[in-house]
XYZ file of C-alpha atoms in Angstrom:
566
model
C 0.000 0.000 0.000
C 1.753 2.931 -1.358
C 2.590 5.716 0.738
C 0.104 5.424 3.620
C 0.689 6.040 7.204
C -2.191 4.629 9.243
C -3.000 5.514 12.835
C -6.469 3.586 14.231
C -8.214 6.702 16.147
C -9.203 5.938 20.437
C -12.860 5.832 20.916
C -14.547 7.857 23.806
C -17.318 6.513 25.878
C -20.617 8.360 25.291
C -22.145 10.212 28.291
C -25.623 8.737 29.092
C -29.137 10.322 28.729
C -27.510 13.128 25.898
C -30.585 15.628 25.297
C -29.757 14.832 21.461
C -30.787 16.290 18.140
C -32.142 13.366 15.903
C -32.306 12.939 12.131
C -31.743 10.238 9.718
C -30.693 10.609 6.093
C -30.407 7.816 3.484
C -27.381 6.507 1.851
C -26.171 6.005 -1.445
C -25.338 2.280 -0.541
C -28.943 1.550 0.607
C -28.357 1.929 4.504
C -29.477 4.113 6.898
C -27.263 6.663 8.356
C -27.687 7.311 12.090
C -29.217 9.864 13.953
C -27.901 13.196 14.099
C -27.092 13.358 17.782
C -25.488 16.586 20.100
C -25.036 17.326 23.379
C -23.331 19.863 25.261
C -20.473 19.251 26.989
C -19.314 22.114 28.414
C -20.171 21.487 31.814
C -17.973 18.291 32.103
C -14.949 19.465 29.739
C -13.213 21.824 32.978
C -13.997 25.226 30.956
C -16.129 27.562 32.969
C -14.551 30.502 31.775
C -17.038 33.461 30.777
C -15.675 35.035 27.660
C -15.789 38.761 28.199
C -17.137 40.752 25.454
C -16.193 44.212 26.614
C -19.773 45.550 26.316
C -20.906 48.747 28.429
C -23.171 51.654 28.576
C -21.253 52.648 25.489
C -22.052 50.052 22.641
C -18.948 49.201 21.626
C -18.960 47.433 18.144
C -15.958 45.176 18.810
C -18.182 43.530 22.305
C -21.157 42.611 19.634
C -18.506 41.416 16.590
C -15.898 39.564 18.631
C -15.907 36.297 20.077
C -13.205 34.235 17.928
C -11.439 30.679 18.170
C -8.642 28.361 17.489
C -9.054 24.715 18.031
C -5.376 22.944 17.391
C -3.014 20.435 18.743
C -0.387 23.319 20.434
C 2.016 21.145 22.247
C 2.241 18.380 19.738
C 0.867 15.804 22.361
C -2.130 14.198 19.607
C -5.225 16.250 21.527
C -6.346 19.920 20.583
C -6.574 22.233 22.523
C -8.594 25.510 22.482
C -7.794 29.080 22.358
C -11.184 31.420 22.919
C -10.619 35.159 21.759
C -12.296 37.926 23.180
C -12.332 41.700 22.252
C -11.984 43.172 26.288
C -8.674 43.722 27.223
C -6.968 40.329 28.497
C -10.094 38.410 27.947
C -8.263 35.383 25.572
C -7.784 32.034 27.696
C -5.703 28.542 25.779
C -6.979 25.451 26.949
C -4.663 22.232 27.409
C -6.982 18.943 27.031
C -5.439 16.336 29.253
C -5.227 13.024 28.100
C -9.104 12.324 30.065
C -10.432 14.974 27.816
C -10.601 17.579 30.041
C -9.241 21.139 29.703
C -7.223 22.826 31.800
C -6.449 26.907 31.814
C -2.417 27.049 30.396
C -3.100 30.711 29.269
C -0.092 32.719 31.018
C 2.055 29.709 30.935
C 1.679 29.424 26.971
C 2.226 33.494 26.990
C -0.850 34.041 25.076
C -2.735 36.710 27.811
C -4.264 39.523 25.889
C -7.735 40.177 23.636
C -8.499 40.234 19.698
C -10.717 39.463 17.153
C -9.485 36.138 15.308
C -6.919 34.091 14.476
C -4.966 31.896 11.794
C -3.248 28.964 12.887
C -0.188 27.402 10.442
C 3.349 26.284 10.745
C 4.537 29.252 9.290
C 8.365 28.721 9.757
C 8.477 25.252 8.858
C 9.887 23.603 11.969
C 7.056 21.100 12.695
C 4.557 22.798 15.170
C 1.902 25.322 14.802
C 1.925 29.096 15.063
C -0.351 31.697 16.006
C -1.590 34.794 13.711
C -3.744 36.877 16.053
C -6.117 39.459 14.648
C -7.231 42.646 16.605
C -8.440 46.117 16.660
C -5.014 46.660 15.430
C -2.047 46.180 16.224
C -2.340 42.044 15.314
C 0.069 39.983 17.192
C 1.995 37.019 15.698
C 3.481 33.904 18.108
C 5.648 31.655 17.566
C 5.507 27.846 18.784
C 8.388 26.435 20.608
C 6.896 23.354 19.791
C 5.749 22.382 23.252
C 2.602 25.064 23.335
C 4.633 28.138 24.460
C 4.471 30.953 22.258
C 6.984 33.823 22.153
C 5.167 37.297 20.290
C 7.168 37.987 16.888
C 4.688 40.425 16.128
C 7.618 43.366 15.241
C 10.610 41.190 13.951
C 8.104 39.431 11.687
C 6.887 42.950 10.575
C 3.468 41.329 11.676
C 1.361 44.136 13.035
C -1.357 44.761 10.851
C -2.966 47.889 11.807
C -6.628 48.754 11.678
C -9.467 46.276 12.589
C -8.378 42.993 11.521
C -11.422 40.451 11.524
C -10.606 36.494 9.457
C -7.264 35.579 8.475
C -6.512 32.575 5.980
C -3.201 30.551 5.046
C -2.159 29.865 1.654
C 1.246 29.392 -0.175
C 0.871 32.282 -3.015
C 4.430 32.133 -4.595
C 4.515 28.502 -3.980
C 7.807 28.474 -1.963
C 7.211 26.215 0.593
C 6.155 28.936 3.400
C 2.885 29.997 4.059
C 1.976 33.518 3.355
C -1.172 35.019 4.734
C -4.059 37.132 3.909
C -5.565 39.194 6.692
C -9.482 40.241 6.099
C -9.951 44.215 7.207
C -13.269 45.558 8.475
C -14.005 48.947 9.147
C -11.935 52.318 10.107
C -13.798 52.184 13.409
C -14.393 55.542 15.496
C -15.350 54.524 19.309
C -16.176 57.936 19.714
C -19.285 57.248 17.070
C -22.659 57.232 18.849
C -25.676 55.323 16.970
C -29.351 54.191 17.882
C -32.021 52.632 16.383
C -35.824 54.657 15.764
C -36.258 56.618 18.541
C -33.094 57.414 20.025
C -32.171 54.129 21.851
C -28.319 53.552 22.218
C -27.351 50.372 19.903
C -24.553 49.367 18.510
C -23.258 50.942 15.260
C -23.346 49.239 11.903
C -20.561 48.979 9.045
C -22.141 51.516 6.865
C -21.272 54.453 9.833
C -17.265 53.983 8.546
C -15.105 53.888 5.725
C -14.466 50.345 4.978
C -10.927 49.113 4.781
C -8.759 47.468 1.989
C -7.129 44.136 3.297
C -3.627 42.862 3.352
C -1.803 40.254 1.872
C 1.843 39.457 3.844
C 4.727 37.422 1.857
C 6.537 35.000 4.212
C 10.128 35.440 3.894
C 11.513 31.884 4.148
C 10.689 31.711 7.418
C 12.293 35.158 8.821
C 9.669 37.748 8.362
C 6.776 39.052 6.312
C 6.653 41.036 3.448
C 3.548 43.644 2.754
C 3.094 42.682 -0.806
C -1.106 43.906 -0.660
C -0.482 46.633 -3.391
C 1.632 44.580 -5.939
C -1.107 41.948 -5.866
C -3.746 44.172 -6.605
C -5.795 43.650 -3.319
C -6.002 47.146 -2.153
C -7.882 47.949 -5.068
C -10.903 47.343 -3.016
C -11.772 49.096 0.450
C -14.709 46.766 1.964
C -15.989 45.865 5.437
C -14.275 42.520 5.169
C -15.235 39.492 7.746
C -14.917 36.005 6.345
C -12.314 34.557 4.230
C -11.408 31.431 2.602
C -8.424 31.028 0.126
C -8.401 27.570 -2.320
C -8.483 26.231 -5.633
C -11.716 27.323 -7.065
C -11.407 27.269 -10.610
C -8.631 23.849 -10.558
C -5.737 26.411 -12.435
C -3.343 25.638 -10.355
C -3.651 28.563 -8.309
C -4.669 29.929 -4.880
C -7.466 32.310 -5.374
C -9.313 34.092 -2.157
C -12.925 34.690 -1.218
C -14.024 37.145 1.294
C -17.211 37.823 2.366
C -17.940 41.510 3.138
C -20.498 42.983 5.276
C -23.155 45.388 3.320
C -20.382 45.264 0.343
C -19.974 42.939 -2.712
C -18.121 40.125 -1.694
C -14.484 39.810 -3.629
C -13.674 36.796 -5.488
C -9.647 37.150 -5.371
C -8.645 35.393 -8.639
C -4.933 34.080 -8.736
C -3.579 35.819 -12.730
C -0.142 34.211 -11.442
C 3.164 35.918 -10.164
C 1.579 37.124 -7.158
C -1.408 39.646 -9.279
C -5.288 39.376 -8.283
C -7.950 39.949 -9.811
C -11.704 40.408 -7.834
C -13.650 38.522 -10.022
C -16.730 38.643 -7.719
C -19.066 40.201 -10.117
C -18.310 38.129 -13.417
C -18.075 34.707 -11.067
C -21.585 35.159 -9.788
C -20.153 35.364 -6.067
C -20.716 38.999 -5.332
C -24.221 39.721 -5.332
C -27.209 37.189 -4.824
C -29.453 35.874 -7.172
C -31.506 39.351 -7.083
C -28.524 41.465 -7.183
C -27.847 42.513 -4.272
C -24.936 42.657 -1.886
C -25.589 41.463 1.637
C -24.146 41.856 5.379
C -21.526 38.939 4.450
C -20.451 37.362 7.614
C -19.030 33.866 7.687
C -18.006 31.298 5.058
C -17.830 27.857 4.597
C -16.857 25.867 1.978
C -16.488 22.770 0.783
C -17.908 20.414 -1.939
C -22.190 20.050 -0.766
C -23.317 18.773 -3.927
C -20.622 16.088 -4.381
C -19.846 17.317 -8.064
C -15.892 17.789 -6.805
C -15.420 21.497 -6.514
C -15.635 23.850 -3.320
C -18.911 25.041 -3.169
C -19.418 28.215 -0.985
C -22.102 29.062 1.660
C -22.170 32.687 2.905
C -24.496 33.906 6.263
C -26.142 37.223 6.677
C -27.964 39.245 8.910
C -31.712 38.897 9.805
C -34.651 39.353 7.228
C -31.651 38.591 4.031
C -31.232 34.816 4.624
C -27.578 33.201 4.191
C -26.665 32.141 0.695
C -25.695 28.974 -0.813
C -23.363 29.419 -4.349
C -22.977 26.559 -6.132
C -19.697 26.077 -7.815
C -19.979 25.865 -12.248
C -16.163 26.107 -12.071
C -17.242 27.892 -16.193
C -18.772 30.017 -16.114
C -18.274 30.467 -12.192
C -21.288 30.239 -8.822
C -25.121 30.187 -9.154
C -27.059 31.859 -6.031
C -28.718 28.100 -5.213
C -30.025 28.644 -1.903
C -33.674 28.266 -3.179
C -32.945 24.906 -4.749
C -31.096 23.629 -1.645
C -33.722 25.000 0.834
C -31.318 27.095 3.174
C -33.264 30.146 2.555
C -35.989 29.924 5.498
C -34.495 28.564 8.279
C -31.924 31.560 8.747
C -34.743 34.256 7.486
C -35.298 35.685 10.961
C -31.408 34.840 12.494
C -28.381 36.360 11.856
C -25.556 34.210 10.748
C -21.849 34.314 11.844
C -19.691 31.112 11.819
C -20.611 28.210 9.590
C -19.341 25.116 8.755
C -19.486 22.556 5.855
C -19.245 19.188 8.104
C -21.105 15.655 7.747
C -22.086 15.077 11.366
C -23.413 11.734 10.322
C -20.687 10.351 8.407
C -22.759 9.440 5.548
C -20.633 10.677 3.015
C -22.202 14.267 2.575
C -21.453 17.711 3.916
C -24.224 19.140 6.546
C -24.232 22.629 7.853
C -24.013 24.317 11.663
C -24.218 28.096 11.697
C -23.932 29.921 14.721
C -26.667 32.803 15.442
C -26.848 36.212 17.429
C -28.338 39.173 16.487
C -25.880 43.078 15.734
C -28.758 45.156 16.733
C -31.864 44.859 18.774
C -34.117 42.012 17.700
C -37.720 43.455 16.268
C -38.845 40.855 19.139
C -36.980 38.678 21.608
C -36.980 35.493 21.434
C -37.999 33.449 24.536
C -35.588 31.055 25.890
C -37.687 27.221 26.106
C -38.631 25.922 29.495
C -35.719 23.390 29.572
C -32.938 25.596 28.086
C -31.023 28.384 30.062
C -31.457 32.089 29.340
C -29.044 34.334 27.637
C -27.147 37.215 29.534
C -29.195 39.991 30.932
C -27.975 42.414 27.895
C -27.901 39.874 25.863
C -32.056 39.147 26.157
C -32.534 41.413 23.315
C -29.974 39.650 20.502
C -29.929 36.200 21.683
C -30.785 33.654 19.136
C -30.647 29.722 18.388
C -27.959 28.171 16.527
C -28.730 25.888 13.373
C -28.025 22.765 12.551
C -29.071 21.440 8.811
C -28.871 17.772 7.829
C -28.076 17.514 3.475
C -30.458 14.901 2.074
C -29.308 14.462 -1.312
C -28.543 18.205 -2.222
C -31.641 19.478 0.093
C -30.853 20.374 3.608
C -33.449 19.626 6.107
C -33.660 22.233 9.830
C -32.998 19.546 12.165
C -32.384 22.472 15.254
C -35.513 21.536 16.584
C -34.076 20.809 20.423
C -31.449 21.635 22.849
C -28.351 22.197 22.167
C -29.568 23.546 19.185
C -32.607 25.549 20.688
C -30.566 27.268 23.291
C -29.940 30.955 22.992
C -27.119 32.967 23.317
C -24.615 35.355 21.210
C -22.216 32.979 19.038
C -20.174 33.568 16.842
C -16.999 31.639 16.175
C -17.783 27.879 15.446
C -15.388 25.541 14.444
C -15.519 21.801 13.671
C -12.775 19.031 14.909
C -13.065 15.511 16.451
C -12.063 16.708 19.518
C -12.227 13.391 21.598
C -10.750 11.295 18.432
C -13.848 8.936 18.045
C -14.352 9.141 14.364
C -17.109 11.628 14.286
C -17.054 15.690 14.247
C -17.692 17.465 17.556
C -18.269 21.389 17.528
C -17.030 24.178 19.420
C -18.365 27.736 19.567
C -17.280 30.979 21.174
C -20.270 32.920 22.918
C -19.490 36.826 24.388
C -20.402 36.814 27.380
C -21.070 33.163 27.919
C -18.379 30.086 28.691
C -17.283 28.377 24.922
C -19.490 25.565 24.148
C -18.310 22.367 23.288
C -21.123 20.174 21.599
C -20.100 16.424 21.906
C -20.946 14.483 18.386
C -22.610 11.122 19.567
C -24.144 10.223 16.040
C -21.816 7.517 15.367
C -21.754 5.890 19.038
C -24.571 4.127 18.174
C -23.570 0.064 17.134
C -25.687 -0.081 13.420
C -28.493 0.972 12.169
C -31.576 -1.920 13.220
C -32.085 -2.834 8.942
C -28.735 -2.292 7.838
C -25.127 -2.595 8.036
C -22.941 -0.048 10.269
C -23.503 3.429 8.489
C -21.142 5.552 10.281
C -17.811 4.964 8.969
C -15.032 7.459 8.372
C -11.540 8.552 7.477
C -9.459 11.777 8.545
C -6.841 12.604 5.709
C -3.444 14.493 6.222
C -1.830 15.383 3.565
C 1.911 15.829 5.048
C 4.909 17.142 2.997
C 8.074 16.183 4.520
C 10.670 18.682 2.686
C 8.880 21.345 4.610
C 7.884 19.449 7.696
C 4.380 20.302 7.945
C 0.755 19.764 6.270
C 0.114 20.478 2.661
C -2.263 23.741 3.173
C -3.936 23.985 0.034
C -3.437 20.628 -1.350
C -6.776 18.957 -3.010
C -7.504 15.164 -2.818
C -9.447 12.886 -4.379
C -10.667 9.798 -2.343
C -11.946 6.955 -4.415
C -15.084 5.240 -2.451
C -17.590 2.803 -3.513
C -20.250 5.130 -3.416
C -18.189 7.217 -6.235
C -15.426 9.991 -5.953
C -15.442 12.727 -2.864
C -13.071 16.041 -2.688
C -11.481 16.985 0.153
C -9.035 19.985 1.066
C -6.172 19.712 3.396
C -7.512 23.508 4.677
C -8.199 24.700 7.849
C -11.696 25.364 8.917
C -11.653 29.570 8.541
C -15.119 30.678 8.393
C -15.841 33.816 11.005
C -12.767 34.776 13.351
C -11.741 31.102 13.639
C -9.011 28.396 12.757
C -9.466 24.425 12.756
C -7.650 21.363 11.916
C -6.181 20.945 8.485
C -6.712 17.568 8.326
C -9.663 16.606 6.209
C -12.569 14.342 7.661
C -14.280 12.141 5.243
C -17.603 10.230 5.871
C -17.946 7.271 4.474
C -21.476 5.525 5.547
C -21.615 2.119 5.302
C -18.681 1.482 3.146
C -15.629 -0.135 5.243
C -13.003 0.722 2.811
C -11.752 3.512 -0.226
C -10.145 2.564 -3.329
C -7.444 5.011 -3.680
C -5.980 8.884 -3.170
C -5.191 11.447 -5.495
C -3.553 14.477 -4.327
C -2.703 17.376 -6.287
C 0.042 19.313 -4.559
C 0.208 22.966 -3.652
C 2.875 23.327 -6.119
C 1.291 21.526 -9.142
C 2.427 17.772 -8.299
C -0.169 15.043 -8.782
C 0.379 12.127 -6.768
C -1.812 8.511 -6.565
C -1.821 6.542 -3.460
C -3.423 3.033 -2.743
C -6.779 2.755 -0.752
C -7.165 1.319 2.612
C -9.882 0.278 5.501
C -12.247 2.654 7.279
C -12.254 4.406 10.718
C -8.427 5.474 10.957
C -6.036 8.575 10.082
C -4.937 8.347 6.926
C -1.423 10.427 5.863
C -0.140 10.914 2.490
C 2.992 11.547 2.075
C 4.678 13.778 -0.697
C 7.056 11.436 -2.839
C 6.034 8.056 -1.438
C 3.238 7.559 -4.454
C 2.944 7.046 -7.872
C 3.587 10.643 -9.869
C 1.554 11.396 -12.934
């Protein structure tokens, strides 16, 4: 077997009597996949840490935007560990999990005290453990990983310190030398000496269209030593938007890195890769900019990844209340189609407002499902009431509260499965990020609240034995794609796995979406089928490599040079 390094995944022991989330969805091998099934965690996991927004009497806009994450492995030990981000001064806490799961406060130890928006998390000097890109309300710090989760601040030697209000961050190898470069999403040229309301004087917090908007930056790594501000001679400061999300990848299969950001009350950009370092925002032509009516929305998260199984990254977008979130179907030519109708993710997110989202399968049936987390920017036109068995939101809070979604894909349609706790629970979110964090073959989630402790929703779907008609439906693989000449993950590199029930696309990219950072290893549901056929990986710089198939339910890495070129 060509190339393979195979690790069989620990299971975890489900807690008893869950309050879980059920829904079923069929398979394309006959069986039935098992219920969708959540429960919060939090509680049990050692974290009881409120996040501090920084809200007051004055309406800050940072308190009601903030609320970022990391989930990573920091200290190389095999569990990830969580870093929550707040926007009040030294409100960020990192989170050790011990080897029973539970987390344990390392925050001053790891030297990573202090507040921000969001984060990017990458090796980005090559020596085999990951690093630390912080966003803020300007200046952004960068650390550095000693490789045992302690992190010195090379914000100035690195030339790191963005200025401005930073918001997303994404990885990506632009001049394909080996190092990872970075693009940091800007939002607005914030004033805190602004004062807003809504209809009839109340104070609220302002909105994006009170301030110039701000052009983003893209930052060269220099082998390792420093970064570059190359923004202008790629063509990126053309544009001067209220920039929140961003995801950078493949989209068009050129070879190239190209960059989406989502902007909020702007068009969003579509950052096409011309080569030699040069973009081009291709958002308009592409079909990615506006919606299907025309109109640019208050883009907030993104997630991506490949829902209608036609093997390109598809892109799902999420908005403020009364505009629903917005599903655009990849063409590759002549670009995206506004198909949130035909999917039915129009309704369920008409009266929320959208943040973090995530392309996942929480059922490991071979499809990509949807969680977006909620919470309202400005007073709700009514609040919503919290139910009888499900806790109520902070006292300022009441009034922009909302429930979280969770959507199920059944074939191409995706079906509101939020209908009880965790899902029904309100509270601000934003940040949500996606990672098995208790290594049992299924996706857990964890989302950052202001105000509120971090929740971590335990994925129980697959603890289940079988289905009662059917064979075992809940079968899985987690892909690394590792390149040893630079001693780290392949960020950016696109694979092809081979199953029985036809091809599937995955991306060895970290989980971006809305202030946050995730694994880059790719998770791969694979229903009832116990085995793939094979691996095709195209390389960051261009190399495509085939690798031999294996069994189910273990870590699969590919490694650069050990299979067959072509």
């Amino acid at each position: 077997m060509a190339g393979l390094v195979l690790a069989i995944a620990p299971g975890c022991a489900a807690p008893p009597d869950a309050d879980v989330t059920p829904a079923e969805a069929p398979l394309a091998s006959g069986a039935t996949a098992p219920a969708v099934r959540f429960v919060d965690v939090t509680a049990e996991s050692g974290i009881d840490y409120v996040l501090p927004s920084g809200t007051d009497s004055t309406y800050p806009m940072p308190a009601v935007m903030g609320g970022g994450l990391a989930v990573f492995d920091a200290d190389g030990d095999g569990d990830l560990d969580l870093y929550v981000i707040a926007p009040a001064a030294g409100g960020n806490r990192f989170y050790v999990q011990q080897d029973d799961g539970h987390f344990t406060d390392a925050t001053a130890a790891a030297g990573l005290e202090g507040d921000g928006m969001g984060c990017a998390v990458g090796d980005l000097d090559n020596d085999g453990d990951l690093d630390l890109y912080l966003t803020r309300v300007g200046p952004d710090r960068l650390f550095l990983n000693d490789g045992k989760g302690v992190f010195a601040d090379r914000s100035a030697a690195w030339n790191a310190a963005v200025a401005g209000w930073s918001s997303s961050a994404a990885l990506l190898d632009v001049d394909r030398d080996g190092y990872l470069d970075l693009y940091v999403a800007r939002y607005v040229a914030f004033d805190p000496e602004r004062v807003c309301s809504q209809h009839g004087g109340r104070r609220d917090f302002c909105g994006p269209t009170e301030f110039e908007g701000l052009s983003d930056v893209l930052l060269r790594n220099l082998s390792g030593r420093g970064f570059e501000d190359v923004s202008a001679a790629a063509g990126i400061t053309a544009a001067e938007d209220a920039g929140l999300g961003v995801v950078a990848a493949d989209f068009d299969h050129d070879g190239e890195i190209d960059i989406y950001v989502a902007n909020d009350a702007d068009p969003n950009n579509l950052w096409i890769h011309q080569g030699g370092g040069r973009f081009l925002d291709d958002g308009v032509l592409q079909g990615a900019a506006f919606n299907r009516w025309g109109n640019s929305e208050a883009g907030m998260g993104i997630a991506a990844g490949d829902a209608d199984l036609d093997l390109d990254l598809d892109l799902f977008v999420t908005h403020l209340i009364t505009e629903t979130n917005t599903y655009y179907r990849n063409l590759m030519l002549p670009g995206f189609e506004d198909a949130t109708i035909d999917a039915e993710l129009g309704a369920a997110s008409l009266d929320l407002t959208g943040f973090g989202a995530a392309f996942f399968d929480a059922d490991n049936d071979g499809d990509l499902d949807l969680a977006v987390a909620n919470g309202a920017v400005k007073r709700r036109p009514s609040a919503l009431a919290p139910p009888d068995d499900a806790g109520a939101p902070p006292a300022f809070w009441s009034e922009y509260a909302e429930p979280n979604l969770l959507l199920v894909n059944e074939e191409g349609r995706f079906a509101d499965v939020s209908a009880r706790a965790p899902w029904t629970e309100l509270a601000l979110s934003r940040a949500l990020v996606p990672a098995d964090l208790d290594r049992d073959g299924d996706l857990d989630l964890v989302i950052a609240n202001p105000d509120g402790a971090p929740r971590i929703l335990r994925n129980l779907t697959i603890d289940t034995d079988s289905v009662s008609d059917g064979p075992k439906a809940a079968n899985w693989l987690q892909v690394r794609a590792f390149d040893p000449r630079l001693n780290r993950e392949a960020i950016g590199a696109r694979i092809t796995v081979r199953t029985p029930d036809g091809p599937r696309l995955l991306h060895a990219l970290p989980p971006g979406s809305y202030l946050s950072a995730g694994p880059a290893a790719a998770h791969l549901g694979l229903g009832a089928a116990e085995s793939v056929e094979s691996f095709e990986v195209v390389w960051p710089d261009g190399l495509v490599e085939r690798f031999d198939g294996g069994a189910a339910n273990q870590v699969v890495t590919l490694v650069r040079g050990e299979g067959q070129a072509r």
